[in-house]
Short mmCIF file of C-alpha atoms in Angstrom, two decimals:
data_model
loop_
_atom_site.label_atom_id
_atom_site.label_comp_id
_atom_site.label_asym_id
_atom_site.label_seq_id
_atom_site.Cartn_x
_atom_site.Cartn_y
_atom_site.Cartn_z
CA UNK A 182 9.72 -0.78 33.36
CA UNK A 183 8.44 -3.89 31.75
CA UNK A 184 9.94 -4.98 28.45
CA UNK A 185 6.51 -5.19 26.74
CA UNK A 186 6.56 -1.42 26.90
CA UNK A 187 9.89 -0.94 25.46
CA UNK A 188 8.98 -2.88 22.48
CA UNK A 189 8.04 -1.32 19.20
CA UNK A 190 6.24 -3.04 16.45
CA UNK A 191 8.18 -2.84 12.85
CA UNK A 192 7.18 -0.25 11.02
CA UNK A 193 4.96 -1.07 7.67
CA UNK A 194 7.19 -1.09 4.44
CA UNK A 195 5.80 1.26 1.81
CA UNK A 196 4.81 -0.58 -1.54
CA UNK A 197 7.64 -0.31 -4.14
CA UNK A 198 5.33 -2.14 -7.20
CA UNK A 199 1.53 -2.49 -7.17
CA UNK A 200 0.74 -6.04 -6.99
CA UNK A 201 -0.77 -7.65 -10.08
CA UNK A 202 -4.16 -9.31 -9.36
CA UNK A 203 -3.85 -12.82 -8.88
CA UNK A 204 -4.94 -15.27 -11.72
CA UNK A 205 -8.08 -17.26 -10.79
CA UNK A 206 -7.68 -21.00 -9.86
CA UNK A 207 -9.95 -23.86 -10.80
CA UNK A 208 -9.76 -26.80 -8.35
CA UNK A 209 -10.67 -30.03 -10.15
CA UNK A 210 -10.55 -33.87 -8.94
CA UNK A 211 -6.91 -33.99 -10.85
CA UNK A 212 -5.70 -30.78 -9.06
CA UNK A 213 -5.41 -26.83 -9.24
CA UNK A 214 -5.43 -25.35 -12.32
CA UNK A 215 -4.29 -21.75 -13.08
CA UNK A 216 -6.68 -19.76 -15.40
CA UNK A 217 -5.33 -17.04 -17.44
CA UNK A 218 -6.57 -13.92 -17.69
CA UNK A 219 -10.03 -13.42 -19.94
CA UNK A 220 -10.29 -17.03 -20.67
CA UNK A 221 -13.44 -19.16 -20.17
CA UNK A 222 -13.22 -22.01 -17.90
CA UNK A 223 -13.85 -24.18 -20.44
CA UNK A 224 -10.29 -22.87 -22.23
CA UNK A 225 -8.81 -23.53 -18.74
CA UNK A 226 -9.82 -26.73 -18.88
CA UNK A 227 -8.97 -27.93 -22.07
CA UNK A 228 -5.38 -26.42 -21.60
CA UNK A 229 -4.69 -28.52 -18.79
CA UNK A 230 -6.05 -31.61 -20.83
CA UNK A 231 -9.56 -32.10 -19.68
CA UNK A 232 -11.93 -33.43 -22.37
CA UNK A 233 -15.35 -31.62 -21.68
CA UNK A 234 -18.55 -32.50 -23.65
CA UNK A 235 -19.33 -29.19 -25.48
CA UNK A 236 -21.57 -27.94 -28.65
CA UNK A 237 -21.68 -24.18 -28.56
CA UNK A 238 -19.00 -22.35 -26.35
CA UNK A 239 -21.68 -19.90 -25.86
CA UNK A 240 -24.03 -21.05 -23.27
CA UNK A 241 -26.93 -22.37 -25.67
CA UNK A 242 -27.00 -25.97 -25.26
CA UNK A 243 -25.85 -26.77 -21.79
CA UNK A 244 -24.09 -29.79 -22.94
CA UNK A 245 -20.92 -28.76 -20.74
CA UNK A 246 -23.04 -28.49 -17.56
CA UNK A 247 -20.55 -28.95 -14.64
CA UNK A 248 -21.07 -28.99 -10.51
CA UNK A 249 -19.74 -26.04 -9.43
CA UNK A 250 -19.01 -27.28 -5.53
CA UNK A 251 -17.39 -24.08 -4.52
CA UNK A 252 -16.75 -20.34 -5.26
CA UNK A 253 -18.60 -18.39 -8.02
CA UNK A 254 -18.35 -17.87 -11.86
CA UNK A 255 -19.04 -14.96 -14.02
CA UNK A 256 -20.98 -14.90 -17.22
CA UNK A 257 -20.34 -11.86 -19.79
CA UNK A 258 -23.21 -12.76 -21.29
CA UNK A 259 -26.01 -14.37 -20.38
CA UNK A 260 -26.41 -18.30 -20.92
CA UNK A 261 -29.55 -19.31 -22.88
CA UNK A 262 -29.32 -22.61 -21.29
CA UNK A 263 -30.72 -22.93 -17.64
CA UNK A 264 -27.96 -23.10 -14.95
CA UNK A 265 -29.16 -24.41 -11.56
CA UNK A 266 -27.69 -23.11 -8.05
CA UNK A 267 -24.52 -25.31 -7.71
CA UNK A 268 -23.59 -25.85 -11.37
CA UNK A 269 -21.94 -23.92 -14.19
CA UNK A 270 -21.27 -24.06 -17.84
CA UNK A 271 -17.89 -23.72 -18.43
CA UNK A 272 -17.80 -22.97 -22.14
CA UNK A 273 -18.81 -19.41 -21.57
CA UNK A 274 -18.40 -18.33 -17.62
CA UNK A 275 -15.07 -17.16 -16.21
CA UNK A 276 -14.04 -17.78 -12.42
CA UNK A 277 -14.42 -15.40 -9.91
CA UNK A 278 -11.34 -15.64 -7.54
CA UNK A 279 -10.85 -19.61 -6.90
CA UNK A 280 -13.57 -22.34 -7.75
CA UNK A 281 -14.18 -26.19 -7.40
CA UNK A 282 -15.55 -28.17 -9.84
CA UNK A 283 -16.67 -31.97 -9.93
CA UNK A 284 -14.81 -32.77 -12.92
CA UNK A 285 -12.03 -35.50 -13.65
CA UNK A 286 -10.28 -35.64 -16.72
CA UNK A 287 -11.00 -38.26 -19.16
#
């Protein structure tokens, strides 16, 4: 009998605790930022020292419009400012998983 037939794969271990959902990541030209649950992309950027132009924090004006290079965002309320494919309004959107923005501190 060959060794391959005598080898057993290890049995899967039962989960002892429920895994918490992983916080979304916001990738910028300066590095990777960890988003806190429930905060907007703008709040994440500000907490990490980014200065983003904004006026409303509600999606009305579009002043914070930022290129969204990868990933997707969710708008809890539909913004009134126009949002083209490949961009987002950080003031009022939340990351869905990891996103990549074309933004730099400054």
